[in-house]
């Protein structure tokens, strides 16, 4: 198992290098909406990097849990950019205090954010996010909340294929986040790069549905 995981992680070093050298995390506009969605996208990338670090160290339960955090951060980034009101964005971007934190408690949760993105976010991104939620949300919630998945996998071991699927799913979210940043930056020169990276690193990404 260790050999297969290490081989995949070694391959991912080149994947991440190609991905990050071709995206620009600086937006032309620094409006609160743009800045919030940019930060959340970078947070999503941070979770992806941490997922791989935990996987490499053998902390598989924590690693899988980070996939949900990565996904949620990216959904929030899209919601902020395409759907959130100026008032909602101002709550997220206000100075952190007990009062400002309390005000953000009424912001939409995941299912509501996805619903509000319908007809606003690029369809290719929304369709993939909805597919992710359909197949992965409940198992990931079980890992996050100490459910049966966390107990059984941690006590009896993790199949190699599950760990590989987790990494591939994480890479899929990272590709979506990269596409989003290119769209927002309106960098025409980079618009054809994601399909090229997807083809080159097909072995690192989720299987395409036929």
mmCIF file of C-alpha atoms in Angstrom:
data_model
loop_
_atom_site.group_PDB
_atom_site.id
_atom_site.type_symbol
_atom_site.label_atom_id
_atom_site.label_comp_id
_atom_site.label_asym_id
_atom_site.label_seq_id
_atom_site.Cartn_x
_atom_site.Cartn_y
_atom_site.Cartn_z
ATOM 1 C CA UNK A 1 0.000 0.000 0.000
ATOM 2 C CA UNK A 2 2.744 2.437 0.981
ATOM 3 C CA UNK A 3 4.486 1.997 -2.383
ATOM 4 C CA UNK A 4 1.312 2.740 -4.383
ATOM 5 C CA UNK A 5 0.505 5.835 -2.322
ATOM 6 C CA UNK A 6 4.067 7.138 -2.552
ATOM 7 C CA UNK A 7 4.052 6.638 -6.322
ATOM 8 C CA UNK A 8 0.854 8.648 -6.634
ATOM 9 C CA UNK A 9 2.104 11.412 -4.336
ATOM 10 C CA UNK A 10 5.323 11.639 -6.355
ATOM 11 C CA UNK A 11 3.287 12.097 -9.531
ATOM 12 C CA UNK A 12 1.223 14.795 -7.842
ATOM 13 C CA UNK A 13 4.267 16.992 -7.264
ATOM 14 C CA UNK A 14 4.432 17.616 -11.025
ATOM 15 C CA UNK A 15 0.646 17.988 -11.257
ATOM 16 C CA UNK A 16 0.592 20.739 -8.644
ATOM 17 C CA UNK A 17 3.596 22.484 -10.173
ATOM 18 C CA UNK A 18 1.868 22.640 -13.557
ATOM 19 C CA UNK A 19 -1.422 23.712 -12.007
ATOM 20 C CA UNK A 20 -0.112 26.535 -9.858
ATOM 21 C CA UNK A 21 2.315 27.994 -12.368
ATOM 22 C CA UNK A 22 -0.594 28.559 -14.735
ATOM 23 C CA UNK A 23 -3.050 30.308 -12.439
ATOM 24 C CA UNK A 24 -2.991 33.829 -11.129
ATOM 25 C CA UNK A 25 -4.378 34.323 -7.647
ATOM 26 C CA UNK A 26 -4.356 38.105 -8.010
ATOM 27 C CA UNK A 27 -7.509 39.712 -9.425
ATOM 28 C CA UNK A 28 -7.641 42.929 -11.392
ATOM 29 C CA UNK A 29 -10.366 44.174 -9.077
ATOM 30 C CA UNK A 30 -9.927 44.060 -5.318
ATOM 31 C CA UNK A 31 -13.582 44.560 -4.458
ATOM 32 C CA UNK A 32 -14.732 42.811 -1.254
ATOM 33 C CA UNK A 33 -16.555 40.197 -3.366
ATOM 34 C CA UNK A 34 -13.489 39.444 -5.463
ATOM 35 C CA UNK A 35 -11.166 39.423 -2.482
ATOM 36 C CA UNK A 36 -13.396 37.072 -0.458
ATOM 37 C CA UNK A 37 -13.777 34.597 -3.326
ATOM 38 C CA UNK A 38 -10.013 34.749 -4.034
ATOM 39 C CA UNK A 39 -9.148 34.024 -0.392
ATOM 40 C CA UNK A 40 -11.621 31.144 -0.187
ATOM 41 C CA UNK A 41 -10.172 29.609 -3.362
ATOM 42 C CA UNK A 42 -6.690 29.754 -1.852
ATOM 43 C CA UNK A 43 -8.039 28.201 1.368
ATOM 44 C CA UNK A 44 -9.417 25.377 -0.780
ATOM 45 C CA UNK A 45 -5.942 24.849 -2.269
ATOM 46 C CA UNK A 46 -4.446 24.854 1.234
ATOM 47 C CA UNK A 47 -6.797 22.069 2.311
ATOM 48 C CA UNK A 48 -5.801 20.085 -0.792
ATOM 49 C CA UNK A 49 -2.112 20.420 0.046
ATOM 50 C CA UNK A 50 -2.724 19.455 3.676
ATOM 51 C CA UNK A 51 -4.754 16.427 2.577
ATOM 52 C CA UNK A 52 -1.730 15.064 0.717
ATOM 53 C CA UNK A 53 0.632 15.823 3.603
ATOM 54 C CA UNK A 54 -1.579 13.918 6.045
ATOM 55 C CA UNK A 55 -1.938 11.050 3.600
ATOM 56 C CA UNK A 56 1.838 10.799 3.249
ATOM 57 C CA UNK A 57 2.215 10.659 7.043
ATOM 58 C CA UNK A 58 -0.390 7.902 7.410
ATOM 59 C CA UNK A 59 -3.102 10.036 9.052
ATOM 60 C CA UNK A 60 -5.737 8.749 6.665
ATOM 61 C CA UNK A 61 -8.890 9.631 8.650
ATOM 62 C CA UNK A 62 -7.894 13.280 9.002
ATOM 63 C CA UNK A 63 -6.759 13.386 5.381
ATOM 64 C CA UNK A 64 -10.129 12.225 4.065
ATOM 65 C CA UNK A 65 -11.942 14.704 6.324
ATOM 66 C CA UNK A 66 -10.051 17.562 4.680
ATOM 67 C CA UNK A 67 -11.627 16.715 1.331
ATOM 68 C CA UNK A 68 -14.962 17.984 2.621
ATOM 69 C CA UNK A 69 -13.339 21.186 3.915
ATOM 70 C CA UNK A 70 -11.675 21.725 0.531
ATOM 71 C CA UNK A 71 -14.984 21.234 -1.259
ATOM 72 C CA UNK A 72 -16.933 23.520 1.079
ATOM 73 C CA UNK A 73 -14.373 26.320 0.798
ATOM 74 C CA UNK A 74 -14.595 26.230 -2.990
ATOM 75 C CA UNK A 75 -18.408 26.171 -3.011
ATOM 76 C CA UNK A 76 -18.358 29.199 -0.720
ATOM 77 C CA UNK A 77 -15.932 30.946 -3.076
ATOM 78 C CA UNK A 78 -18.318 30.439 -5.994
ATOM 79 C CA UNK A 79 -21.327 31.502 -3.952
ATOM 80 C CA UNK A 80 -19.584 34.692 -2.836
ATOM 81 C CA UNK A 81 -18.628 35.611 -6.382
ATOM 82 C CA UNK A 82 -21.782 34.695 -8.266
ATOM 83 C CA UNK A 83 -24.634 34.910 -5.777
ATOM 84 C CA UNK A 84 -23.904 36.573 -2.434
ATOM 85 C CA UNK A 85 -25.348 39.986 -1.649
ATOM 86 C CA UNK A 86 -23.082 42.888 -0.763
ATOM 87 C CA UNK A 87 -24.381 42.662 2.811
ATOM 88 C CA UNK A 88 -23.420 38.977 3.062
ATOM 89 C CA UNK A 89 -19.960 39.684 1.642
ATOM 90 C CA UNK A 90 -19.446 42.556 4.071
ATOM 91 C CA UNK A 91 -20.210 40.200 6.958
ATOM 92 C CA UNK A 92 -17.533 37.782 5.776
ATOM 93 C CA UNK A 93 -14.971 40.514 5.195
ATOM 94 C CA UNK A 94 -15.549 42.450 8.420
ATOM 95 C CA UNK A 95 -12.947 42.452 11.190
ATOM 96 C CA UNK A 96 -13.177 39.265 13.251
ATOM 97 C CA UNK A 97 -14.945 39.845 16.578
ATOM 98 C CA UNK A 98 -17.456 37.859 18.617
ATOM 99 C CA UNK A 99 -20.219 40.042 17.159
ATOM 100 C CA UNK A 100 -19.097 39.774 13.517
ATOM 101 C CA UNK A 101 -18.724 35.994 13.886
ATOM 102 C CA UNK A 102 -22.268 35.786 15.256
ATOM 103 C CA UNK A 103 -23.638 37.670 12.246
ATOM 104 C CA UNK A 104 -22.149 35.157 9.799
ATOM 105 C CA UNK A 105 -24.013 32.268 11.430
ATOM 106 C CA UNK A 106 -27.080 32.969 9.299
ATOM 107 C CA UNK A 107 -25.219 32.772 5.984
ATOM 108 C CA UNK A 108 -26.411 29.953 3.667
ATOM 109 C CA UNK A 109 -25.198 26.434 4.276
ATOM 110 C CA UNK A 110 -23.910 24.192 1.500
ATOM 111 C CA UNK A 111 -27.166 22.932 -0.050
ATOM 112 C CA UNK A 112 -28.632 26.421 -0.147
ATOM 113 C CA UNK A 113 -25.468 27.871 -1.687
ATOM 114 C CA UNK A 114 -25.522 25.256 -4.450
ATOM 115 C CA UNK A 115 -29.169 26.027 -5.149
ATOM 116 C CA UNK A 116 -28.463 29.763 -5.355
ATOM 117 C CA UNK A 117 -25.652 29.099 -7.853
ATOM 118 C CA UNK A 118 -28.068 27.570 -10.376
ATOM 119 C CA UNK A 119 -28.170 29.703 -13.508
ATOM 120 C CA UNK A 120 -25.357 31.945 -12.217
ATOM 121 C CA UNK A 121 -22.151 29.934 -11.894
ATOM 122 C CA UNK A 122 -20.620 28.251 -14.976
ATOM 123 C CA UNK A 123 -22.647 25.091 -15.630
ATOM 124 C CA UNK A 124 -19.558 22.914 -16.025
ATOM 125 C CA UNK A 125 -18.452 23.775 -12.478
ATOM 126 C CA UNK A 126 -21.890 23.514 -10.893
ATOM 127 C CA UNK A 127 -22.604 20.127 -12.479
ATOM 128 C CA UNK A 128 -19.356 18.709 -11.098
ATOM 129 C CA UNK A 129 -20.029 20.149 -7.651
ATOM 130 C CA UNK A 130 -23.510 18.638 -7.579
ATOM 131 C CA UNK A 131 -22.140 15.264 -8.650
ATOM 132 C CA UNK A 132 -19.524 15.438 -5.896
ATOM 133 C CA UNK A 133 -22.220 16.181 -3.312
ATOM 134 C CA UNK A 134 -24.433 13.327 -4.509
ATOM 135 C CA UNK A 135 -21.767 10.654 -4.177
ATOM 136 C CA UNK A 136 -19.353 11.938 -1.528
ATOM 137 C CA UNK A 137 -21.153 14.228 0.927
ATOM 138 C CA UNK A 138 -22.624 11.630 3.306
ATOM 139 C CA UNK A 139 -19.468 9.495 3.619
ATOM 140 C CA UNK A 140 -17.334 12.598 4.185
ATOM 141 C CA UNK A 141 -19.782 13.848 6.820
ATOM 142 C CA UNK A 142 -19.344 10.517 8.584
ATOM 143 C CA UNK A 143 -15.566 11.072 8.748
ATOM 144 C CA UNK A 144 -16.016 14.651 9.979
ATOM 145 C CA UNK A 145 -18.525 13.773 12.698
ATOM 146 C CA UNK A 146 -16.994 10.555 13.966
ATOM 147 C CA UNK A 147 -19.490 8.278 12.254
ATOM 148 C CA UNK A 148 -19.318 4.680 11.104
ATOM 149 C CA UNK A 149 -16.886 5.413 8.259
ATOM 150 C CA UNK A 150 -14.332 6.925 10.629
ATOM 151 C CA UNK A 151 -14.689 4.136 13.199
ATOM 152 C CA UNK A 152 -14.605 1.204 10.806
ATOM 153 C CA UNK A 153 -11.880 2.472 8.488
ATOM 154 C CA UNK A 154 -9.623 3.657 11.290
ATOM 155 C CA UNK A 155 -9.956 0.395 13.202
ATOM 156 C CA UNK A 156 -9.822 -2.051 10.272
ATOM 157 C CA UNK A 157 -7.648 -0.200 7.779
ATOM 158 C CA UNK A 158 -8.042 1.820 4.598
ATOM 159 C CA UNK A 159 -8.221 0.153 1.176
ATOM 160 C CA UNK A 160 -5.608 1.569 -1.174
ATOM 161 C CA UNK A 161 -8.272 2.323 -3.773
ATOM 162 C CA UNK A 162 -10.207 4.493 -1.303
ATOM 163 C CA UNK A 163 -7.122 6.588 -0.595
ATOM 164 C CA UNK A 164 -6.373 6.922 -4.304
ATOM 165 C CA UNK A 165 -9.969 7.978 -4.989
ATOM 166 C CA UNK A 166 -9.728 10.578 -2.236
ATOM 167 C CA UNK A 167 -6.618 12.134 -3.744
ATOM 168 C CA UNK A 168 -8.133 12.118 -7.214
ATOM 169 C CA UNK A 169 -11.327 13.751 -5.933
ATOM 170 C CA UNK A 170 -9.234 16.434 -4.229
ATOM 171 C CA UNK A 171 -7.342 17.066 -7.460
ATOM 172 C CA UNK A 172 -10.668 17.373 -9.251
ATOM 173 C CA UNK A 173 -11.763 20.137 -6.881
ATOM 174 C CA UNK A 174 -8.398 21.854 -7.347
ATOM 175 C CA UNK A 175 -8.853 21.803 -11.124
ATOM 176 C CA UNK A 176 -12.269 23.439 -10.694
ATOM 177 C CA UNK A 177 -10.814 26.099 -8.406
ATOM 178 C CA UNK A 178 -8.059 26.799 -10.934
ATOM 179 C CA UNK A 179 -10.630 27.136 -13.718
ATOM 180 C CA UNK A 180 -12.607 29.560 -11.566
ATOM 181 C CA UNK A 181 -9.578 31.745 -10.858
ATOM 182 C CA UNK A 182 -8.752 31.900 -14.574
ATOM 183 C CA UNK A 183 -12.346 32.900 -15.362
ATOM 184 C CA UNK A 184 -12.402 35.595 -12.696
ATOM 185 C CA UNK A 185 -8.997 36.963 -13.680
ATOM 186 C CA UNK A 186 -10.286 37.111 -17.281
ATOM 187 C CA UNK A 187 -6.899 35.843 -18.451
ATOM 188 C CA UNK A 188 -7.655 34.879 -22.058
ATOM 189 C CA UNK A 189 -4.162 33.446 -22.568
ATOM 190 C CA UNK A 190 -4.792 30.789 -19.887
ATOM 191 C CA UNK A 191 -8.282 29.648 -20.827
ATOM 192 C CA UNK A 192 -7.161 26.612 -22.828
ATOM 193 C CA UNK A 193 -4.618 25.387 -20.289
ATOM 194 C CA UNK A 194 -6.859 23.439 -17.901
ATOM 195 C CA UNK A 195 -7.983 20.902 -20.536
ATOM 196 C CA UNK A 196 -4.318 20.372 -21.449
ATOM 197 C CA UNK A 197 -3.393 19.733 -17.805
ATOM 198 C CA UNK A 198 -6.410 17.450 -17.410
ATOM 199 C CA UNK A 199 -5.301 15.328 -20.347
ATOM 200 C CA UNK A 200 -1.665 15.188 -19.203
ATOM 201 C CA UNK A 201 -2.588 14.169 -15.663
ATOM 202 C CA UNK A 202 -5.631 12.041 -16.410
ATOM 203 C CA UNK A 203 -4.235 9.366 -14.096
ATOM 204 C CA UNK A 204 -4.356 11.838 -11.176
ATOM 205 C CA UNK A 205 -7.969 12.931 -11.691
ATOM 206 C CA UNK A 206 -11.400 11.336 -11.124
ATOM 207 C CA UNK A 207 -12.576 9.003 -13.873
ATOM 208 C CA UNK A 208 -14.761 10.701 -16.457
ATOM 209 C CA UNK A 209 -18.391 9.625 -16.503
ATOM 210 C CA UNK A 210 -19.463 8.026 -19.794
#
